[in-house]
Amino acid sequence: MRVQFTLALLLSVVAYQPWALYLAEVCEQLGPQPSKLAVISSWDATDHERWIKSNAPTPGVVVTPATEQDVAAIVSYCTSNNISFLAQSGGHGWSQTLHLDEDGLLIYLKQLDEVTFSKNRRDVVVGGDASVAQVIEASSKNNALVQTNKCNCIGALGALLGGGYGSLMGMVGLGIDNVLSLLSLNLVMADGCLHTITPKDIDLFWALLGAGPNFGIATSAKMKSYLVLASGKAAWTGQLVFSADKLEALVETIDRITLEPEMSVILYFMTSGEPDNTPMVSLMLYYYGTEDKGRAAFSCFFDLGPTNDTTMATEYAHWTDASSIACSKSGFRIPYSAGLSRMVSSTWKEAWEEYVSFVSLGATGQSLVLLEAFPLEKTRFFGQDSSAYAWRNKWASKMRDLWRSTDGLDSPAVYINFAFDEELSVIYGDNVDRLKAIKAKYDPDNVFNQWFSL
């Protein structure tokens, strides 16, 4: 089985508005329409902060809906009054295409965070602002597993509609695959109405699963859950640290290993943190099963002689705890990503040397490189067509070009949720023309235009 790699690089790192949207005006015009629990307020950089401060929206007004119907009323108001808008859940999207200024309105989905299981617990409705942590907590209490991304603080549904990588991917597919098998998705569209979209809506449903922000605001989705016994909520996971001289052997091992459905790995270049910011090579292992089976499956990495080992049996509720270190918001981060079908050790040695040099410059110690490797056999079951700043910037772009030079792909590709400044062909591949045709049908005025607009 070949392994698909997803690579991301994160760097630690007031224009005049001729017209602004005023709070009093919106309160007067929109006020009577949403439910009593909806909130209309001015924008506050702290209360509505995003994970990346650079290029973050600065709207004139924020409306926090209390119900899915509220979202429809807000979109209808915006389209009727030619007001630009953006929906925000977790606030972790880092696209350079965001362009909401003081003349725009932010739809803050904070109150739509319920996670509700059916009576038989074989499906679950995930609200538009439910975080990965909330989904995992509810799933664990219901003795069920649900495919989510691997970072606790991000919005579960937003990440899912961009693909949805996660720990269970090898066994149950991407997050969107678990909507494909499903059920339904509630969507507020350009007509200002709330629609329930199902697989019977062939073109639109296909487009939503990968390019959803171009077609509406997903207020909830019903997706599959997987019942398990108590023993089925345990995995073996943790971190291995390697000395730099082991990097090339480590890269070659990652490139060769056959990942079974229960397995995934993440390779990090990171530092020890303040005050020293010592560069280090780290490998995060995940195995859905017992410690004995996990150690056997990943024995090739232990054979390389890690200098530190934190792996242990971990309950489902804590599988993603390690990601919390990356959850702090409002940083000046510049993320660049690349898709790889192979790893070349000499490329990674060069990348390591560049990284060590870069983090020695000062004020760059929180920068990191990560590579995620997952088994893709389950995702291939659904088919590829089943779902649709200054010197720091220069350095990060250079690193991306370096990886792409030996990526083993016919043309550049990137995981949608990790896209930053790429062209549409890199993000959506051969699906661009079909997506544009569907976009012209359902959103001819392009009111949903903030996220890699078609």
Short mmCIF file of C-alpha atoms in Angstrom, two decimals:
data_model
loop_
_atom_site.label_atom_id
_atom_site.label_comp_id
_atom_site.label_asym_id
_atom_site.label_seq_id
_atom_site.Cartn_x
_atom_site.Cartn_y
_atom_site.Cartn_z
CA MET A 1 0.00 0.00 0.00
CA ARG A 2 1.42 3.40 -0.93
CA VAL A 3 1.10 6.13 1.63
CA GLN A 4 -0.09 9.65 0.88
CA PHE A 5 1.79 12.34 2.74
CA THR A 6 0.42 15.72 3.71
CA LEU A 7 2.98 18.35 4.58
CA ALA A 8 2.48 21.64 6.35
CA LEU A 9 4.92 24.32 7.42
CA LEU A 10 3.90 26.94 9.96
CA LEU A 11 5.90 30.09 10.65
CA SER A 12 5.63 32.14 13.79
CA VAL A 13 5.44 35.33 12.68
CA VAL A 14 -5.08 49.30 8.78
CA ALA A 15 -6.23 50.09 5.77
CA TYR A 16 -8.63 53.08 5.27
CA GLN A 17 -12.23 52.01 4.69
CA PRO A 18 -14.35 54.37 2.60
CA TRP A 19 -17.54 52.89 4.00
CA ALA A 20 -18.29 50.89 7.12
CA LEU A 21 -21.19 48.77 8.32
CA TYR A 22 -22.70 50.34 11.43
CA LEU A 23 -24.04 48.42 14.41
CA ALA A 24 -27.09 50.63 14.95
CA GLU A 25 -28.11 50.27 11.32
CA VAL A 26 -27.89 46.47 11.40
CA CYS A 27 -29.75 46.30 14.72
CA GLU A 28 -32.59 48.35 13.25
CA GLN A 29 -32.84 46.48 9.96
CA LEU A 30 -32.00 42.92 11.00
CA GLY A 31 -32.91 43.03 14.69
CA PRO A 32 -36.51 41.73 14.46
CA GLN A 33 -35.62 38.79 12.21
CA PRO A 34 -33.38 36.38 14.17
CA SER A 35 -34.58 34.64 17.33
CA LYS A 36 -34.41 36.37 20.70
CA LEU A 37 -31.23 34.51 21.63
CA ALA A 38 -29.32 35.79 18.61
CA VAL A 39 -26.79 38.51 19.37
CA ILE A 40 -25.81 41.54 17.25
CA SER A 41 -22.60 43.24 18.32
CA SER A 42 -19.58 45.14 17.13
CA TRP A 43 -16.48 43.19 16.15
CA ASP A 44 -13.85 42.62 18.80
CA ALA A 45 -10.42 41.24 17.92
CA THR A 46 -10.25 39.30 21.19
CA ASP A 47 -13.80 37.95 21.37
CA HIS A 48 -13.78 36.88 17.71
CA GLU A 49 -10.10 36.09 17.28
CA ARG A 50 -8.79 33.69 14.67
CA TRP A 51 -5.90 31.27 14.81
CA ILE A 52 -3.92 33.39 12.38
CA LYS A 53 -3.92 37.14 12.91
CA SER A 54 -2.44 37.96 9.51
CA ASN A 55 -5.17 38.52 6.94
CA ALA A 56 -7.87 38.01 9.60
CA PRO A 57 -11.32 39.49 8.85
CA THR A 58 -12.11 42.87 10.45
CA PRO A 59 -15.91 43.15 9.99
CA GLY A 60 -17.97 46.11 11.04
CA VAL A 61 -20.65 43.99 12.72
CA VAL A 62 -20.89 40.48 14.17
CA VAL A 63 -24.13 38.52 14.38
CA THR A 64 -24.21 35.39 16.53
CA PRO A 65 -27.19 33.24 15.47
CA ALA A 66 -28.95 31.02 17.99
CA THR A 67 -30.60 28.70 15.47
CA GLU A 68 -30.03 27.40 11.97
CA GLN A 69 -32.98 29.48 10.78
CA ASP A 70 -31.23 32.55 12.18
CA VAL A 71 -28.34 31.90 9.81
CA ALA A 72 -30.79 31.88 6.90
CA ALA A 73 -32.29 35.20 8.01
CA ILE A 74 -28.83 36.77 8.29
CA VAL A 75 -27.73 35.59 4.85
CA SER A 76 -31.00 36.83 3.34
CA TYR A 77 -30.43 40.24 4.95
CA CYS A 78 -26.86 40.43 3.66
CA THR A 79 -27.67 39.44 0.10
CA SER A 80 -30.66 41.81 -0.03
CA ASN A 81 -28.47 44.71 1.11
CA ASN A 82 -25.32 43.81 -0.85
CA ILE A 83 -23.32 43.22 2.35
CA SER A 84 -20.28 40.97 2.24
CA PHE A 85 -20.25 38.28 4.91
CA LEU A 86 -18.26 35.38 6.27
CA ALA A 87 -19.27 32.53 8.57
CA GLN A 88 -16.82 31.66 11.34
CA SER A 89 -16.83 28.57 13.53
CA GLY A 90 -13.46 27.50 14.94
CA GLY A 91 -11.68 30.37 13.20
CA HIS A 92 -8.71 28.30 12.04
CA GLY A 93 -8.98 28.66 8.27
CA TRP A 94 -5.80 30.30 6.97
CA SER A 95 -6.62 31.06 3.35
CA GLN A 96 -5.10 34.20 1.86
CA THR A 97 -8.38 34.73 0.01
CA LEU A 98 -10.26 36.04 3.06
CA HIS A 99 -11.11 39.69 2.46
CA LEU A 100 -13.82 40.81 4.91
CA ASP A 101 -13.37 44.43 5.97
CA GLU A 102 -15.36 47.01 7.95
CA ASP A 103 -18.11 47.05 5.34
CA GLY A 104 -18.77 43.36 5.99
CA LEU A 105 -20.59 41.20 8.52
CA LEU A 106 -19.29 38.18 10.41
CA ILE A 107 -21.74 35.34 11.10
CA TYR A 108 -20.33 33.88 14.32
CA LEU A 109 -21.65 30.34 14.71
CA LYS A 110 -20.64 29.98 18.36
CA GLN A 111 -24.09 28.94 19.62
CA LEU A 112 -24.56 26.16 17.04
CA ASP A 113 -22.33 23.68 18.84
CA GLU A 114 -24.60 20.77 19.75
CA VAL A 115 -23.60 17.16 19.11
CA THR A 116 -26.66 14.90 19.13
CA PHE A 117 -26.70 11.12 18.72
CA SER A 118 -29.66 9.17 17.40
CA LYS A 119 -31.35 6.63 19.67
CA ASN A 120 -29.42 3.73 18.14
CA ARG A 121 -26.21 5.84 18.18
CA ARG A 122 -25.34 4.84 14.63
CA ASP A 123 -25.46 8.40 13.38
CA VAL A 124 -24.83 11.80 14.91
CA VAL A 125 -25.80 15.39 14.08
CA VAL A 126 -22.84 17.74 14.42
CA GLY A 127 -23.60 21.45 14.76
CA GLY A 128 -21.85 24.05 12.64
CA ASP A 129 -19.62 25.27 15.49
CA ALA A 130 -19.04 22.02 17.39
CA SER A 131 -15.32 21.58 17.97
CA VAL A 132 -13.41 18.36 17.48
CA ALA A 133 -13.09 18.13 21.27
CA GLN A 134 -16.87 18.41 21.70
CA VAL A 135 -17.52 15.68 19.13
CA ILE A 136 -14.99 13.35 20.73
CA GLU A 137 -16.36 13.98 24.22
CA ALA A 138 -19.95 13.26 23.14
CA SER A 139 -18.88 10.21 21.13
CA SER A 140 -16.92 8.76 24.03
CA LYS A 141 -19.90 9.14 26.36
CA ASN A 142 -22.04 7.29 23.80
CA ASN A 143 -19.51 4.45 23.35
CA ALA A 144 -19.10 5.41 19.71
CA LEU A 145 -16.30 6.59 17.44
CA VAL A 146 -16.72 9.45 14.94
CA GLN A 147 -14.16 10.45 12.34
CA THR A 148 -12.79 13.90 13.15
CA ASN A 149 -9.59 15.79 12.53
CA LYS A 150 -6.74 15.45 15.02
CA CYS A 151 -6.80 18.93 16.57
CA ASN A 152 -9.14 19.53 19.51
CA CYS A 153 -9.86 23.22 19.04
CA ILE A 154 -10.84 23.41 15.37
CA GLY A 155 -14.42 23.38 14.14
CA ALA A 156 -15.28 19.77 13.35
CA LEU A 157 -17.70 20.48 10.52
CA GLY A 158 -15.56 23.07 8.77
CA ALA A 159 -12.58 20.73 8.78
CA LEU A 160 -14.73 17.84 7.61
CA LEU A 161 -15.96 19.74 4.55
CA GLY A 162 -12.35 20.31 3.52
CA GLY A 163 -11.66 16.58 3.55
CA GLY A 164 -11.33 15.57 7.17
CA TYR A 165 -8.08 13.74 7.89
CA GLY A 166 -8.05 11.96 11.23
CA SER A 167 -6.95 9.01 13.32
CA LEU A 168 -9.69 6.68 12.04
CA MET A 169 -9.12 7.50 8.37
CA GLY A 170 -7.54 4.18 7.50
CA MET A 171 -10.56 2.29 8.79
CA VAL A 172 -13.54 4.50 7.95
CA GLY A 173 -12.21 6.97 5.36
CA LEU A 174 -12.07 10.75 5.36
CA GLY A 175 -14.57 12.82 7.28
CA ILE A 176 -16.36 13.60 4.02
CA ASP A 177 -16.56 9.88 3.26
CA ASN A 178 -18.62 9.56 6.41
CA VAL A 179 -20.97 12.18 5.06
CA LEU A 180 -21.00 10.45 1.69
CA SER A 181 -22.25 7.27 3.32
CA LEU A 182 -24.76 9.36 5.11
CA LEU A 183 -27.49 11.00 5.44
CA SER A 184 -27.79 14.78 5.11
CA LEU A 185 -26.26 18.20 5.52
CA ASN A 186 -28.12 21.40 6.41
CA LEU A 187 -26.98 24.31 4.29
CA VAL A 188 -27.94 27.98 4.10
CA MET A 189 -27.55 28.89 0.43
CA ALA A 190 -27.38 32.08 -1.62
CA ASP A 191 -31.19 32.31 -1.77
CA GLY A 192 -31.21 32.94 1.99
CA CYS A 193 -33.01 29.68 2.73
CA LEU A 194 -32.06 26.65 4.82
CA HIS A 195 -31.86 23.52 2.70
CA THR A 196 -31.33 19.88 3.64
CA ILE A 197 -28.91 18.43 1.10
CA THR A 198 -28.69 14.66 0.63
CA PRO A 199 -26.82 12.35 -1.77
CA LYS A 200 -29.89 12.57 -4.03
CA ASP A 201 -28.79 16.15 -4.81
CA ILE A 202 -25.99 14.62 -6.82
CA ASP A 203 -24.02 17.61 -8.12
CA LEU A 204 -24.47 19.90 -5.13
CA PHE A 205 -23.77 17.19 -2.56
CA TRP A 206 -20.62 16.25 -4.43
CA ALA A 207 -19.48 19.88 -4.55
CA LEU A 208 -20.06 20.46 -0.85
CA LEU A 209 -17.70 17.67 0.12
CA GLY A 210 -14.45 19.48 -0.51
CA ALA A 211 -15.56 22.92 -1.76
CA GLY A 212 -18.41 23.58 0.68
CA PRO A 213 -17.62 27.24 1.56
CA ASN A 214 -18.28 28.18 -2.08
CA PHE A 215 -21.90 27.06 -1.91
CA GLY A 216 -23.27 28.00 1.49
CA ILE A 217 -22.96 27.83 5.25
CA ALA A 218 -23.17 24.33 6.71
CA THR A 219 -25.19 24.69 9.90
CA SER A 220 -25.22 20.98 10.77
CA ALA A 221 -24.46 17.58 9.27
CA LYS A 222 -25.67 14.09 10.02
CA MET A 223 -22.83 11.60 9.74
CA LYS A 224 -21.97 8.03 10.61
CA SER A 225 -20.84 6.90 14.03
CA TYR A 226 -19.37 3.53 14.95
CA LEU A 227 -20.46 1.73 18.11
CA VAL A 228 -17.67 0.15 20.16
CA LEU A 229 -17.19 -1.65 23.45
CA ALA A 230 -15.14 0.02 26.17
CA SER A 231 -12.05 -1.77 24.87
CA GLY A 232 -12.68 -0.22 21.45
CA LYS A 233 -12.05 3.26 22.81
CA ALA A 234 -8.35 2.66 23.41
CA ALA A 235 -5.40 3.34 21.14
CA TRP A 236 -1.64 3.37 21.56
CA THR A 237 -0.09 6.72 20.75
CA GLY A 238 2.75 9.04 21.67
CA GLN A 239 5.98 10.68 20.58
CA LEU A 240 9.45 9.45 19.68
CA VAL A 241 12.35 11.91 19.53
CA PHE A 242 15.39 11.26 17.32
CA SER A 243 18.80 12.85 17.04
CA ALA A 244 19.38 14.79 13.82
CA ASP A 245 21.85 12.21 12.49
CA LYS A 246 18.96 9.72 12.27
CA LEU A 247 16.83 11.95 10.04
CA GLU A 248 17.69 10.42 6.66
CA ALA A 249 17.16 6.88 7.95
CA LEU A 250 13.90 7.99 9.55
CA VAL A 251 12.66 9.56 6.30
CA GLU A 252 13.55 6.44 4.33
CA THR A 253 11.69 4.31 6.87
CA ILE A 254 8.57 6.47 6.64
CA ASP A 255 8.72 6.27 2.85
CA ARG A 256 9.00 2.46 2.91
CA ILE A 257 6.58 1.54 5.66
CA THR A 258 3.24 -0.01 4.76
CA LEU A 259 0.67 1.69 6.94
CA GLU A 260 -2.16 -0.63 7.91
CA PRO A 261 -5.64 0.85 8.47
CA GLU A 262 -5.00 1.18 12.21
CA MET A 263 -1.81 3.24 11.76
CA SER A 264 -0.74 6.83 11.12
CA VAL A 265 2.42 8.86 11.70
CA ILE A 266 3.28 12.55 11.92
CA LEU A 267 6.85 13.77 11.49
CA TYR A 268 7.78 17.09 13.09
CA PHE A 269 10.63 19.54 12.88
CA MET A 270 10.13 21.61 16.01
CA THR A 271 12.07 23.27 18.80
CA SER A 272 12.30 22.68 22.53
CA GLY A 273 10.74 26.10 23.12
CA GLU A 274 11.98 29.09 25.07
CA PRO A 275 14.59 30.00 26.02
CA ASP A 276 16.87 27.73 23.98
CA ASN A 277 14.63 26.82 21.00
CA THR A 278 16.78 23.78 20.28
CA PRO A 279 15.72 22.14 16.97
CA MET A 280 14.47 18.56 17.30
CA VAL A 281 13.13 15.74 15.15
CA SER A 282 9.95 14.16 16.51
CA LEU A 283 7.67 11.38 15.30
CA MET A 284 4.10 11.02 16.58
CA LEU A 285 2.78 7.46 16.31
CA TYR A 286 -0.84 6.32 16.39
CA TYR A 287 -2.15 2.75 16.44
CA TYR A 288 -5.78 1.80 17.00
CA GLY A 289 -5.25 -1.24 19.20
CA THR A 290 -3.07 -2.53 22.00
CA GLU A 291 0.44 -1.45 22.95
CA ASP A 292 1.92 -4.81 21.98
CA LYS A 293 0.42 -4.64 18.50
CA GLY A 294 1.36 -0.99 18.12
CA ARG A 295 4.99 -1.54 19.06
CA ALA A 296 5.17 -4.48 16.68
CA ALA A 297 3.61 -2.49 13.82
CA PHE A 298 6.05 0.39 14.31
CA SER A 299 9.10 -1.67 15.28
CA CYS A 300 11.07 -0.23 12.35
CA PHE A 301 11.10 3.16 14.08
CA PHE A 302 12.18 1.76 17.43
CA ASP A 303 15.02 -0.02 15.65
CA LEU A 304 16.45 3.41 14.77
CA GLY A 305 17.06 4.18 18.45
CA PRO A 306 14.89 7.12 19.54
CA THR A 307 16.29 9.24 22.37
CA ASN A 308 12.89 9.64 24.03
CA ASP A 309 9.65 7.64 24.02
CA THR A 310 6.32 8.88 25.43
CA THR A 311 4.04 6.29 23.77
CA MET A 312 1.30 4.77 25.93
CA ALA A 313 -2.21 3.34 25.86
CA THR A 314 -4.63 6.25 25.55
CA GLU A 315 -8.41 6.49 25.90
CA TYR A 316 -10.42 7.89 22.96
CA ALA A 317 -11.31 11.04 24.92
CA HIS A 318 -7.59 11.92 25.01
CA TRP A 319 -6.36 10.84 21.56
CA THR A 320 -6.02 14.44 20.40
CA ASP A 321 -4.80 16.03 23.64
CA ALA A 322 -1.28 16.52 22.28
CA SER A 323 -2.64 18.93 19.67
CA SER A 324 -3.72 21.44 22.32
CA ILE A 325 -0.25 22.96 22.33
CA ALA A 326 -1.02 24.42 18.89
CA CYS A 327 -4.42 25.88 19.81
CA SER A 328 -3.41 29.36 20.95
CA LYS A 329 -4.90 31.99 18.65
CA SER A 330 -3.91 35.39 17.23
CA GLY A 331 -0.39 34.45 16.21
CA PHE A 332 1.28 35.88 13.11
CA ARG A 333 1.64 32.62 11.25
CA ILE A 334 2.46 31.99 7.61
CA PRO A 335 1.52 28.43 6.56
CA TYR A 336 2.70 26.73 3.38
CA SER A 337 1.77 23.18 2.40
CA ALA A 338 2.51 20.56 -0.22
CA GLY A 339 1.18 17.13 -1.08
CA LEU A 340 3.74 14.34 -1.49
CA SER A 341 3.51 10.81 -2.84
CA ARG A 342 7.06 9.96 -1.77
CA MET A 343 9.81 11.16 0.55
CA VAL A 344 13.41 11.67 -0.57
CA SER A 345 15.92 11.64 2.28
CA SER A 346 18.34 14.11 0.68
CA THR A 347 15.51 16.63 0.27
CA TRP A 348 14.61 16.28 3.91
CA LYS A 349 18.22 16.65 5.00
CA GLU A 350 18.37 19.93 3.08
CA ALA A 351 15.04 20.99 4.59
CA TRP A 352 16.37 20.23 8.09
CA GLU A 353 19.46 22.35 7.51
CA GLU A 354 17.27 25.21 6.28
CA TYR A 355 15.00 24.82 9.32
CA VAL A 356 17.89 24.83 11.82
CA SER A 357 19.29 27.96 10.19
CA PHE A 358 15.91 29.68 10.16
CA VAL A 359 14.99 29.09 13.82
CA SER A 360 18.38 30.43 14.88
CA LEU A 361 17.52 33.90 13.57
CA GLY A 362 15.42 34.88 16.57
CA ALA A 363 11.63 35.30 16.97
CA THR A 364 11.18 32.17 14.84
CA GLY A 365 11.42 29.48 17.51
CA GLN A 366 7.75 28.54 17.33
CA SER A 367 8.04 27.64 13.64
CA LEU A 368 7.52 24.01 12.77
CA VAL A 369 7.36 21.58 9.91
CA LEU A 370 4.96 18.67 10.02
CA LEU A 371 4.30 15.78 7.70
CA GLU A 372 1.24 13.57 8.13
CA ALA A 373 1.11 10.09 6.66
CA PHE A 374 -2.10 8.07 6.54
CA PRO A 375 -3.21 4.81 4.90
CA LEU A 376 -5.49 5.65 1.97
CA GLU A 377 -7.07 2.36 0.95
CA LYS A 378 -10.38 3.22 2.62
CA THR A 379 -10.49 6.68 1.05
CA ARG A 380 -9.77 5.19 -2.38
CA PHE A 381 -12.87 3.01 -1.93
CA PHE A 382 -14.97 6.12 -2.48
CA GLY A 383 -12.98 7.26 -5.52
CA GLN A 384 -11.20 10.52 -6.26
CA ASP A 385 -14.25 11.99 -7.99
CA SER A 386 -16.65 11.27 -5.13
CA SER A 387 -16.10 14.65 -3.44
CA ALA A 388 -14.77 17.76 -4.62
CA TYR A 389 5.15 38.39 4.25
CA ALA A 390 8.46 39.57 3.61
CA TRP A 391 11.50 37.36 4.35
CA ARG A 392 9.57 34.78 6.36
CA ASN A 393 7.15 34.41 3.48
CA LYS A 394 10.04 34.05 1.04
CA TRP A 395 11.70 31.36 3.15
CA ALA A 396 8.50 29.34 3.56
CA SER A 397 7.78 29.50 -0.16
CA LYS A 398 11.33 28.31 -0.82
CA MET A 399 10.78 25.33 1.49
CA ARG A 400 7.57 24.41 -0.31
CA ASP A 401 9.38 24.55 -3.65
CA LEU A 402 12.07 22.27 -2.23
CA TRP A 403 9.57 19.58 -1.25
CA ARG A 404 7.69 19.88 -4.51
CA SER A 405 10.92 19.26 -6.42
CA THR A 406 10.84 15.61 -5.28
CA ASP A 407 7.14 15.13 -4.47
CA GLY A 408 6.61 12.32 -6.98
CA LEU A 409 3.41 13.92 -8.32
CA ASP A 410 2.53 14.81 -11.91
CA SER A 411 1.45 18.29 -10.79
CA PRO A 412 1.40 20.18 -7.45
CA ALA A 413 -1.36 19.25 -5.01
CA VAL A 414 -2.38 20.32 -1.52
CA TYR A 415 -4.84 19.14 1.13
CA ILE A 416 -7.74 21.62 0.93
CA ASN A 417 -7.71 22.51 4.64
CA PHE A 418 -3.99 23.33 4.41
CA ALA A 419 -4.28 25.53 1.31
CA PHE A 420 -2.90 29.08 1.67
CA ASP A 421 -2.15 30.93 -1.57
CA GLU A 422 -2.39 28.20 -4.20
CA GLU A 423 -4.18 28.36 -7.53
CA LEU A 424 -7.54 26.60 -7.86
CA SER A 425 -6.03 23.83 -9.98
CA VAL A 426 -3.67 22.91 -7.13
CA ILE A 427 -6.52 22.84 -4.60
CA TYR A 428 -9.34 21.25 -6.60
CA GLY A 429 -7.38 19.45 -9.31
CA ASP A 430 -9.38 18.22 -12.28
CA ASN A 431 -12.65 19.12 -10.54
CA VAL A 432 -12.37 22.88 -11.17
CA ASP A 433 -14.53 23.08 -14.31
CA ARG A 434 -17.31 20.96 -12.85
CA LEU A 435 -17.24 22.97 -9.62
CA LYS A 436 -17.48 26.24 -11.54
CA ALA A 437 -20.53 24.98 -13.43
CA ILE A 438 -22.27 24.00 -10.19
CA LYS A 439 -21.27 27.32 -8.63
CA ALA A 440 -22.87 29.23 -11.53
CA LYS A 441 -26.11 27.35 -10.94
CA TYR A 442 -26.43 27.69 -7.16
CA ASP A 443 -24.55 30.93 -6.43
CA PRO A 444 -24.52 32.97 -9.66
CA ASP A 445 -23.80 36.23 -7.82
CA ASN A 446 -20.87 34.68 -5.94
CA VAL A 447 -22.02 35.78 -2.49
CA PHE A 448 -19.97 32.95 -0.94
CA ASN A 449 -16.62 34.26 -2.10
CA GLN A 450 -14.24 34.21 0.86
CA TRP A 451 -12.64 30.76 0.56
CA PHE A 452 -10.79 30.07 -2.71
CA SER A 453 -13.70 31.42 -4.70
CA LEU A 454 -14.70 29.63 -7.87
#
